PDB file of C-alpha atoms in Angstrom:
ATOM      1  CA  MET A 611      15.503   3.663  -8.888  1.00 84.00           C
ATOM      2  CA  ALA A 612      12.339   1.542  -8.847  1.00 94.00           C
ATOM      3  CA  ILE A 613      10.290   1.403  -5.656  1.00 96.00           C
ATOM      4  CA  ALA A 614       8.355  -1.780  -4.824  1.00 97.00           C
ATOM      5  CA  GLN A 615       5.745  -1.921  -2.102  1.00 96.00           C
ATOM      6  CA  VAL A 616       5.236  -5.601  -1.238  1.00 96.00           C
ATOM      7  CA  PHE A 617       2.312  -7.037   0.719  1.00 95.00           C
ATOM      8  CA  THR A 618       2.479 -10.698   1.733  1.00 94.00           C
ATOM      9  CA  TYR A 619      -0.830 -12.479   2.258  1.00 94.00           C
ATOM     10  CA  ARG A 620      -1.575 -15.988   3.485  1.00 92.00           C
ATOM     11  CA  PRO A 621      -4.870 -17.366   2.126  1.00 92.00           C
ATOM     12  CA  ARG A 622      -7.451 -18.738   4.510  1.00 93.00           C
ATOM     13  CA  PRO A 623      -9.097 -22.047   3.589  1.00 94.00           C
ATOM     14  CA  GLY A 624     -11.001 -21.517   0.346  1.00 93.00           C
ATOM     15  CA  GLY A 625      -9.701 -17.947  -0.008  1.00 93.00           C
ATOM     16  CA  VAL A 626      -7.331 -18.209  -2.976  1.00 93.00           C
ATOM     17  CA  GLU A 627      -9.869 -17.534  -5.727  1.00 95.00           C
ATOM     18  CA  GLN A 628     -11.442 -14.648  -3.824  1.00 93.00           C
ATOM     19  CA  PHE A 629      -7.998 -13.131  -3.179  1.00 94.00           C
ATOM     20  CA  LEU A 630      -7.082 -13.367  -6.870  1.00 95.00           C
ATOM     21  CA  ASN A 631     -10.319 -11.597  -7.805  1.00 95.00           C
ATOM     22  CA  LEU A 632      -9.528  -8.839  -5.297  1.00 94.00           C
ATOM     23  CA  ALA A 633      -6.008  -8.549  -6.728  1.00 96.00           C
ATOM     24  CA  LYS A 634      -7.488  -8.071 -10.210  1.00 97.00           C
ATOM     25  CA  ARG A 635      -9.688  -5.252  -8.897  1.00 96.00           C
ATOM     26  CA  ALA A 636      -6.733  -3.617  -7.168  1.00 97.00           C
ATOM     27  CA  ASP A 637      -4.640  -3.989 -10.357  1.00 97.00           C
ATOM     28  CA  LYS A 638      -7.147  -1.921 -12.330  1.00 97.00           C
ATOM     29  CA  ILE A 639      -7.035   0.879  -9.778  1.00 97.00           C
ATOM     30  CA  PHE A 640      -3.251   0.960  -9.354  1.00 97.00           C
ATOM     31  CA  ARG A 641      -2.552   0.738 -13.081  1.00 97.00           C
ATOM     32  CA  ALA A 642      -5.044   3.509 -13.853  1.00 97.00           C
ATOM     33  CA  LEU A 643      -3.079   5.682 -11.409  1.00 97.00           C
ATOM     34  CA  GLY A 644       0.253   4.906 -13.103  1.00 95.00           C
ATOM     35  CA  ALA A 645       1.729   2.045 -11.046  1.00 97.00           C
ATOM     36  CA  SER A 646       2.768  -1.422 -12.177  1.00 97.00           C
ATOM     37  CA  THR A 647       1.500  -4.438 -10.258  1.00 97.00           C
ATOM     38  CA  ARG A 648       2.176  -8.131 -10.049  1.00 96.00           C
ATOM     39  CA  THR A 649       1.063 -11.015  -7.906  1.00 96.00           C
ATOM     40  CA  ILE A 650       3.633 -13.645  -6.982  1.00 94.00           C
ATOM     41  CA  SER A 651       2.944 -17.005  -5.362  1.00 92.00           C
ATOM     42  CA  ASN A 652       5.426 -18.604  -2.973  1.00 85.00           C
ATOM     43  CA  VAL A 653       5.453 -22.251  -3.976  1.00 79.00           C
ATOM     44  CA  ALA A 654       8.225 -23.597  -1.750  1.00 78.00           C
ATOM     45  CA  GLY A 655      10.010 -22.713   1.474  1.00 76.00           C
ATOM     46  CA  GLY A 656      10.650 -19.592   3.458  1.00 76.00           C
ATOM     47  CA  PRO A 657       8.694 -17.936   6.226  1.00 75.00           C
ATOM     48  CA  ALA A 658       5.752 -17.230   3.913  1.00 75.00           C
ATOM     49  CA  ALA A 659       5.223 -20.651   2.339  1.00 77.00           C
ATOM     50  CA  ASN A 660       1.975 -20.939   0.380  1.00 82.00           C
ATOM     51  CA  ALA A 661       1.556 -17.173   0.473  1.00 92.00           C
ATOM     52  CA  PHE A 662       0.994 -14.513  -2.165  1.00 94.00           C
ATOM     53  CA  MET A 663       3.028 -11.357  -2.561  1.00 94.00           C
ATOM     54  CA  TYR A 664       1.157  -8.435  -4.088  1.00 96.00           C
ATOM     55  CA  VAL A 665       3.653  -5.940  -5.518  1.00 97.00           C
ATOM     56  CA  VAL A 666       2.963  -2.300  -6.408  1.00 98.00           C
ATOM     57  CA  GLU A 667       5.864  -0.733  -8.285  1.00 97.00           C
ATOM     58  CA  THR A 668       6.680   2.840  -9.260  1.00 97.00           C
ATOM     59  CA  PRO A 669       9.764   4.033 -11.138  1.00 96.00           C
ATOM     60  CA  ASN A 670      11.101   6.304  -8.346  1.00 95.00           C
ATOM     61  CA  TRP A 671      10.329   7.961  -5.001  1.00 95.00           C
ATOM     62  CA  LYS A 672       8.623  10.927  -6.664  1.00 96.00           C
ATOM     63  CA  ALA A 673       6.190   8.639  -8.482  1.00 97.00           C
ATOM     64  CA  HIS A 674       5.679   6.634  -5.274  1.00 96.00           C
ATOM     65  CA  GLY A 675       4.674   9.803  -3.413  1.00 96.00           C
ATOM     66  CA  GLU A 676       2.404  10.895  -6.264  1.00 97.00           C
ATOM     67  CA  LEU A 677       0.706   7.490  -6.251  1.00 97.00           C
ATOM     68  CA  SER A 678       0.122   7.730  -2.498  1.00 96.00           C
ATOM     69  CA  ALA A 679      -1.443  11.171  -2.913  1.00 97.00           C
ATOM     70  CA  LYS A 680      -3.703   9.941  -5.731  1.00 97.00           C
ATOM     71  CA  LEU A 681      -4.839   6.951  -3.677  1.00 96.00           C
ATOM     72  CA  ASP A 682      -5.899   9.244  -0.833  1.00 95.00           C
ATOM     73  CA  THR A 683      -8.500  10.885  -3.067  1.00 95.00           C
ATOM     74  CA  ASP A 684      -9.368   8.129  -5.564  1.00 97.00           C
ATOM     75  CA  ALA A 685     -13.032   7.119  -5.182  1.00 97.00           C
ATOM     76  CA  ASP A 686     -12.505   3.589  -6.513  1.00 96.00           C
ATOM     77  CA  TRP A 687      -9.601   2.958  -4.116  1.00 96.00           C
ATOM     78  CA  ARG A 688     -11.489   4.371  -1.134  1.00 96.00           C
ATOM     79  CA  LYS A 689     -14.466   2.123  -1.953  1.00 95.00           C
ATOM     80  CA  PHE A 690     -12.167  -0.906  -2.326  1.00 94.00           C
ATOM     81  CA  VAL A 691     -10.470  -0.254   1.028  1.00 92.00           C
ATOM     82  CA  ALA A 692     -13.805   0.307   2.773  1.00 92.00           C
ATOM     83  CA  GLU A 693     -15.050  -3.063   1.482  1.00 89.00           C
ATOM     84  CA  MET A 694     -11.868  -4.808   2.704  1.00 87.00           C
ATOM     85  CA  GLU A 695     -12.115  -3.215   6.143  1.00 87.00           C
ATOM     86  CA  SER A 696     -15.799  -4.044   6.560  1.00 88.00           C
ATOM     87  CA  THR A 697     -15.528  -7.825   6.331  1.00 84.00           C
ATOM     88  CA  ASP A 698     -15.287 -10.064   9.389  1.00 86.00           C
ATOM     89  CA  ASN A 699     -14.035 -12.983   7.313  1.00 88.00           C
ATOM     90  CA  PRO A 700     -11.355 -11.883   4.818  1.00 91.00           C
ATOM     91  CA  PRO A 701     -10.074 -14.438   2.295  1.00 92.00           C
ATOM     92  CA  VAL A 702      -6.456 -13.815   3.341  1.00 92.00           C
ATOM     93  CA  ASP A 703      -4.443 -12.560   6.280  1.00 92.00           C
ATOM     94  CA  LEU A 704      -1.783  -9.893   5.855  1.00 93.00           C
ATOM     95  CA  VAL A 705       1.524 -11.449   6.943  1.00 92.00           C
ATOM     96  CA  SER A 706       3.819  -8.505   6.241  1.00 93.00           C
ATOM     97  CA  SER A 707       4.340  -5.386   4.203  1.00 95.00           C
ATOM     98  CA  ALA A 708       7.533  -3.615   3.197  1.00 96.00           C
ATOM     99  CA  VAL A 709       8.888  -1.047   0.788  1.00 97.00           C
ATOM    100  CA  TYR A 710      11.966  -1.902  -1.278  1.00 97.00           C
ATOM    101  CA  THR A 711      14.154   0.161  -3.580  1.00 96.00           C
ATOM    102  CA  GLY A 712      16.464  -0.991  -6.332  1.00 88.00           C
ATOM    103  CA  VAL A 713      20.211  -0.897  -5.746  1.00 89.00           C
ATOM    104  CA  THR A 714      22.680   0.082  -8.452  1.00 87.00           C
ATOM    105  CA  ILE A 715      25.736  -2.156  -8.494  1.00 89.00           C
ATOM    106  CA  GLY A 716      28.780  -0.940 -10.369  1.00 80.00           C
TER     107      GLY A 716
END
């Protein structure tokens, strides 16, 4: 069953392009470690209107755990996170994060 970790971000004024560039950097790291990624834009309605959802997907819980372990020691990821935590003016605000799993029907 696929596992999707979803982060919802709301861009600050002028922050969309910078966020998309950061998402591209994150994509390279996650994909090199075996995950799939996608960025989705909310174009109408809901509690996160005009927001972006950044999705990190693994095929199952085992792969999700392995990805987490790899991230803990990956130099590129640690550098990326340190850069994000060091800024006083991020391009986006984190609205929510959640982990979802697929459901088999029938």
